[in-house]
Amino acid sequence: MATGNSSDQQQYQPHPVWTALLTKLLANLILDQVRKGNTANNSLSNKAWNFITNEFYTRSGIKRDKEHLKNRFAALRREFSVVKLILARDNFVFDESTGCIIAADESWDQYVKECPDAEAVRRGGCPVYKQLFEIFAVVHLEEEPVLPQRSYEYAAVKSRPSRGVEATIASAIVEMAAASRLRTNALTQMRSRFTLAECIRELDGIHGVAENVYFAALENFNNPSARETFLSLRSDMRLAWLQWKCT
């Protein structure tokens, strides 16, 4: 017979599926705590994690215990590290509007060979990269120590971030804004070089393109990476690539 805790058991999921919305909710809750200065020894305080755990349930209606949220945070830290390394390469550009990382297929193929962990980022991007950038300017992902009672009481009564934390966050925001401008300019330049109109002009100049391949190519040209690859190929290789790509 079911016990009185059946509703809680239905809401609590021991093996959570982290959707994009749940991930964004967690990242925003963590960022809010970082901005409020609820950190200790470069980690989120116990008070912060308790608030995040309760607020996550309040906003999503899904129970996650503190350890599950910490594990997801650790996974986001690894994802953030992968994305930072990718964006250090010249051929990769972060699109803030979608959270995707744009590059030619050849560049991605080569990078994934070097770093297989990048395959997940290639498929799904990192929509919470801006939040993580600011979070990890302050928080170091380490095992959070059990604070002595005096230290905990200090953290609990702290009403605002320290000047050091404020300065670090401000510096991170300035750095992120500068990097964002550079990436936006790079993205604009990339898109201006490999436009849909240019691809269609080149496509119309190829003889012997079957109708189904032609229209499939137009669909593929919605992908900036496909446009770049198509226009970067030798003219005599474009039809073969289209036939391979579109079948």
CSV table of C-alpha atoms in Angstrom, one decimal:
chain,number,residue,atom,x,y,z
A,1,MET,CA,0.0,0.0,0.0
A,2,ALA,CA,1.3,3.5,-0.9
A,3,THR,CA,2.4,5.7,2.0
A,4,GLY,CA,1.5,9.3,2.6
A,5,ASN,CA,4.7,10.4,0.9
A,6,SER,CA,3.6,9.2,-2.6
A,7,SER,CA,3.3,12.8,-4.0
A,8,ASP,CA,6.8,13.6,-2.9
A,9,GLN,CA,8.1,10.4,-4.5
A,10,GLN,CA,6.4,11.3,-7.8
A,11,GLN,CA,7.9,14.8,-7.8
A,12,TYR,CA,11.4,13.6,-6.8
A,13,GLN,CA,13.4,12.2,-9.6
A,14,PRO,CA,16.6,10.4,-8.5
A,15,HIS,CA,18.0,10.4,-12.1
A,16,PRO,CA,17.0,13.9,-13.4
A,17,VAL,CA,16.8,14.8,-17.1
A,18,TRP,CA,18.4,18.2,-17.4
A,19,THR,CA,16.5,20.2,-20.0
A,20,ALA,CA,17.7,23.5,-21.3
A,21,LEU,CA,15.1,25.4,-19.1
A,22,LEU,CA,16.1,23.6,-15.9
A,23,THR,CA,19.8,24.2,-16.6
A,24,LYS,CA,19.1,27.9,-17.2
A,25,LEU,CA,17.1,28.1,-14.0
A,26,LEU,CA,19.9,26.5,-12.0
A,27,ALA,CA,22.6,28.8,-13.6
A,28,ASN,CA,20.5,31.9,-12.9
A,29,LEU,CA,19.9,30.9,-9.3
A,30,ILE,CA,23.6,30.3,-8.8
A,31,LEU,CA,24.6,33.6,-10.5
A,32,ASP,CA,22.1,35.5,-8.2
A,33,GLN,CA,23.8,34.0,-5.1
A,34,VAL,CA,27.3,34.9,-6.5
A,35,ARG,CA,26.2,38.5,-7.1
A,36,LYS,CA,24.8,38.7,-3.6
A,37,GLY,CA,28.2,37.6,-2.2
A,38,ASN,CA,26.9,34.4,-0.7
A,39,THR,CA,30.3,32.7,-1.1
A,40,ALA,CA,32.9,31.4,1.3
A,41,ASN,CA,36.5,30.5,0.3
A,42,ASN,CA,35.7,31.0,-3.4
A,43,SER,CA,32.8,28.5,-3.2
A,44,LEU,CA,29.1,28.9,-2.7
A,45,SER,CA,28.2,28.9,1.0
A,46,ASN,CA,25.9,26.3,2.6
A,47,LYS,CA,23.4,29.0,3.0
A,48,ALA,CA,23.5,29.7,-0.8
A,49,TRP,CA,23.0,26.0,-1.7
A,50,ASN,CA,20.1,25.7,0.7
A,51,PHE,CA,18.4,28.7,-0.9
A,52,ILE,CA,19.2,27.4,-4.4
A,53,THR,CA,17.7,24.0,-3.6
A,54,ASN,CA,14.5,25.4,-2.1
A,55,GLU,CA,14.1,28.0,-4.9
A,56,PHE,CA,14.7,25.4,-7.6
A,57,TYR,CA,11.8,23.3,-6.3
A,58,THR,CA,9.6,26.4,-5.8
A,59,ARG,CA,10.1,27.6,-9.4
A,60,SER,CA,10.2,24.3,-11.3
A,61,GLY,CA,8.0,22.0,-9.1
A,62,ILE,CA,10.7,19.3,-9.4
A,63,LYS,CA,12.6,18.1,-6.3
A,64,ARG,CA,16.3,17.9,-6.5
A,65,ASP,CA,18.4,17.5,-3.5
A,66,LYS,CA,21.5,19.6,-2.9
A,67,GLU,CA,23.9,16.9,-4.1
A,68,HIS,CA,22.1,16.5,-7.5
A,69,LEU,CA,22.3,20.3,-8.0
A,70,LYS,CA,26.0,20.3,-7.1
A,71,ASN,CA,26.7,17.5,-9.5
A,72,ARG,CA,25.0,19.4,-12.3
A,73,PHE,CA,27.0,22.5,-11.4
A,74,ALA,CA,30.2,20.4,-11.6
A,75,ALA,CA,29.1,19.2,-15.1
A,76,LEU,CA,28.5,22.8,-16.1
A,77,ARG,CA,32.0,23.7,-14.9
A,78,ARG,CA,33.5,21.0,-17.2
A,79,GLU,CA,31.3,22.2,-20.1
A,80,PHE,CA,32.5,25.8,-19.4
A,81,SER,CA,36.1,24.7,-19.5
A,82,VAL,CA,35.6,22.9,-22.8
A,83,VAL,CA,33.9,26.0,-24.4
A,84,LYS,CA,36.6,28.3,-23.2
A,85,LEU,CA,39.2,26.2,-24.9
A,86,ILE,CA,37.2,26.0,-28.1
A,87,LEU,CA,36.7,29.7,-28.3
A,88,ALA,CA,40.4,30.2,-27.8
A,89,ARG,CA,40.7,28.9,-31.4
A,90,ASP,CA,40.5,31.4,-34.3
A,91,ASN,CA,38.0,29.4,-36.3
A,92,PHE,CA,35.3,29.2,-33.7
A,93,VAL,CA,32.7,31.9,-32.9
A,94,PHE,CA,30.1,32.0,-30.1
A,95,ASP,CA,26.7,33.1,-31.2
A,96,GLU,CA,25.1,34.7,-28.2
A,97,SER,CA,21.6,34.7,-29.7
A,98,THR,CA,21.5,30.9,-29.9
A,99,GLY,CA,24.3,29.8,-27.5
A,100,CYS,CA,25.8,27.8,-30.4
A,101,ILE,CA,29.4,27.7,-31.4
A,102,ILE,CA,29.8,28.3,-35.2
A,103,ALA,CA,32.7,26.9,-37.2
A,104,ALA,CA,33.2,24.9,-40.4
A,105,ASP,CA,32.5,21.2,-40.3
A,106,GLU,CA,36.2,20.5,-41.0
A,107,SER,CA,37.2,22.6,-38.0
A,108,TRP,CA,34.8,20.8,-35.8
A,109,ASP,CA,35.8,17.4,-37.0
A,110,GLN,CA,39.5,18.1,-36.3
A,111,TYR,CA,38.8,19.6,-32.9
A,112,VAL,CA,36.6,16.7,-31.8
A,113,LYS,CA,39.3,14.3,-32.8
A,114,GLU,CA,41.6,16.1,-30.4
A,115,CYS,CA,39.0,16.6,-27.7
A,116,PRO,CA,36.1,14.1,-27.8
A,117,ASP,CA,34.3,15.9,-25.0
A,118,ALA,CA,33.6,18.8,-27.4
A,119,GLU,CA,31.1,16.7,-29.4
A,120,ALA,CA,28.3,17.5,-26.9
A,121,VAL,CA,29.1,21.2,-27.2
A,122,ARG,CA,29.1,20.9,-31.0
A,123,ARG,CA,25.6,19.5,-30.9
A,124,GLY,CA,24.0,21.6,-28.2
A,125,GLY,CA,26.2,24.7,-27.7
A,126,CYS,CA,26.3,26.3,-24.3
A,127,PRO,CA,23.3,28.6,-23.9
A,128,VAL,CA,24.3,29.5,-20.3
A,129,TYR,CA,27.9,30.5,-21.2
A,130,LYS,CA,27.4,34.1,-20.2
A,131,GLN,CA,26.1,33.1,-16.7
A,132,LEU,CA,28.9,30.6,-16.2
A,133,PHE,CA,31.5,33.2,-17.3
A,134,GLU,CA,30.5,35.5,-14.5
A,135,ILE,CA,30.0,32.7,-12.0
A,136,PHE,CA,33.4,31.2,-12.5
A,137,ALA,CA,35.1,34.5,-12.2
A,138,VAL,CA,34.4,34.2,-8.5
A,139,VAL,CA,33.6,30.6,-7.7
A,140,HIS,CA,36.2,27.8,-7.8
A,141,LEU,CA,34.7,24.4,-8.1
A,142,GLU,CA,36.3,22.5,-5.3
A,143,GLU,CA,34.8,20.3,-2.5
A,144,GLU,CA,33.2,22.8,-0.2
A,145,PRO,CA,34.7,22.6,3.3
A,146,VAL,CA,32.6,22.3,6.4
A,147,LEU,CA,32.9,25.7,7.8
A,148,PRO,CA,33.6,26.3,11.5
A,149,GLN,CA,30.7,27.7,13.4
A,150,ARG,CA,32.2,31.2,13.6
A,151,SER,CA,32.9,31.3,9.9
A,152,TYR,CA,29.4,30.1,9.1
A,153,GLU,CA,27.7,32.7,11.3
A,154,TYR,CA,29.8,35.4,9.6
A,155,ALA,CA,28.6,34.1,6.2
A,156,ALA,CA,25.0,34.0,7.4
A,157,VAL,CA,24.9,37.6,8.6
A,158,LYS,CA,26.9,39.1,5.6
A,159,SER,CA,24.4,41.5,4.0
A,160,ARG,CA,26.3,42.4,0.8
A,161,PRO,CA,29.3,41.2,-1.3
A,162,SER,CA,32.8,42.2,-0.2
A,163,ARG,CA,34.6,44.8,-2.2
A,164,GLY,CA,36.9,42.1,-3.5
A,165,VAL,CA,34.0,40.1,-4.8
A,166,GLU,CA,32.4,43.2,-6.4
A,167,ALA,CA,35.7,44.1,-8.1
A,168,THR,CA,36.1,40.5,-9.4
A,169,ILE,CA,32.6,40.4,-10.8
A,170,ALA,CA,33.0,43.9,-12.4
A,171,SER,CA,36.2,42.9,-14.0
A,172,ALA,CA,34.7,39.7,-15.3
A,173,ILE,CA,31.7,41.6,-16.8
A,174,VAL,CA,34.1,44.1,-18.5
A,175,GLU,CA,36.2,41.2,-19.9
A,176,MET,CA,33.1,39.3,-21.0
A,177,ALA,CA,31.7,42.5,-22.7
A,178,ALA,CA,34.9,43.0,-24.6
A,179,ALA,CA,35.1,39.4,-25.6
A,180,SER,CA,31.5,39.5,-26.7
A,181,ARG,CA,32.1,42.5,-28.9
A,182,LEU,CA,35.0,40.8,-30.6
A,183,ARG,CA,33.1,37.6,-31.2
A,184,THR,CA,30.1,39.6,-32.5
A,185,ASN,CA,32.3,41.4,-34.9
A,186,ALA,CA,33.9,38.1,-36.0
A,187,LEU,CA,30.5,36.5,-36.4
A,188,THR,CA,29.3,39.4,-38.5
A,189,GLN,CA,32.4,39.3,-40.7
A,190,MET,CA,32.0,35.5,-41.1
A,191,ARG,CA,28.3,35.8,-42.1
A,192,SER,CA,29.1,38.6,-44.5
A,193,ARG,CA,31.7,36.5,-46.3
A,194,PHE,CA,29.5,33.4,-46.6
A,195,THR,CA,26.0,34.7,-47.3
A,196,LEU,CA,23.0,32.8,-48.5
A,197,ALA,CA,22.8,34.9,-51.6
A,198,GLU,CA,26.4,34.1,-52.6
A,199,CYS,CA,25.7,30.4,-52.1
A,200,ILE,CA,22.7,30.5,-54.3
A,201,ARG,CA,24.6,32.4,-57.0
A,202,GLU,CA,27.3,29.7,-57.0
A,203,LEU,CA,24.7,26.9,-56.9
A,204,ASP,CA,23.0,28.3,-59.9
A,205,GLY,CA,26.3,28.3,-61.8
A,206,ILE,CA,26.7,24.5,-61.3
A,207,HIS,CA,25.5,22.4,-64.2
A,208,GLY,CA,23.7,19.1,-63.7
A,209,VAL,CA,22.2,19.8,-60.3
A,210,ALA,CA,19.2,17.6,-59.8
A,211,GLU,CA,16.1,19.3,-58.5
A,212,ASN,CA,15.9,17.4,-55.3
A,213,VAL,CA,19.6,18.2,-54.6
A,214,TYR,CA,19.0,21.9,-55.4
A,215,PHE,CA,16.2,22.3,-52.9
A,216,ALA,CA,18.0,20.2,-50.3
A,217,ALA,CA,21.0,22.4,-50.7
A,218,LEU,CA,18.9,25.5,-50.1
A,219,GLU,CA,17.7,23.9,-46.8
A,220,ASN,CA,21.4,23.2,-45.8
A,221,PHE,CA,22.4,26.7,-46.6
A,222,ASN,CA,20.4,27.8,-43.5
A,223,ASN,CA,23.4,26.5,-41.6
A,224,PRO,CA,26.3,29.0,-41.5
A,225,SER,CA,28.8,26.2,-41.3
A,226,ALA,CA,27.4,24.6,-44.5
A,227,ARG,CA,27.6,27.9,-46.3
A,228,GLU,CA,31.2,28.4,-45.3
A,229,THR,CA,32.1,24.8,-46.4
A,230,PHE,CA,30.3,25.1,-49.7
A,231,LEU,CA,32.0,28.4,-50.7
A,232,SER,CA,35.4,27.2,-49.5
A,233,LEU,CA,35.4,24.1,-51.7
A,234,ARG,CA,37.0,24.0,-55.1
A,235,SER,CA,34.4,24.6,-57.8
A,236,ASP,CA,34.7,21.1,-59.3
A,237,MET,CA,34.1,19.6,-55.8
A,238,ARG,CA,30.9,21.5,-54.9
A,239,LEU,CA,28.4,19.3,-56.7
A,240,ALA,CA,29.9,16.1,-55.3
A,241,TRP,CA,29.8,17.6,-51.8
A,242,LEU,CA,26.2,18.7,-52.3
A,243,GLN,CA,25.1,15.2,-53.5
A,244,TRP,CA,26.8,13.6,-50.5
A,245,LYS,CA,25.4,16.2,-48.0
A,246,CYS,CA,21.9,16.2,-49.4
A,247,THR,CA,21.2,12.5,-49.8
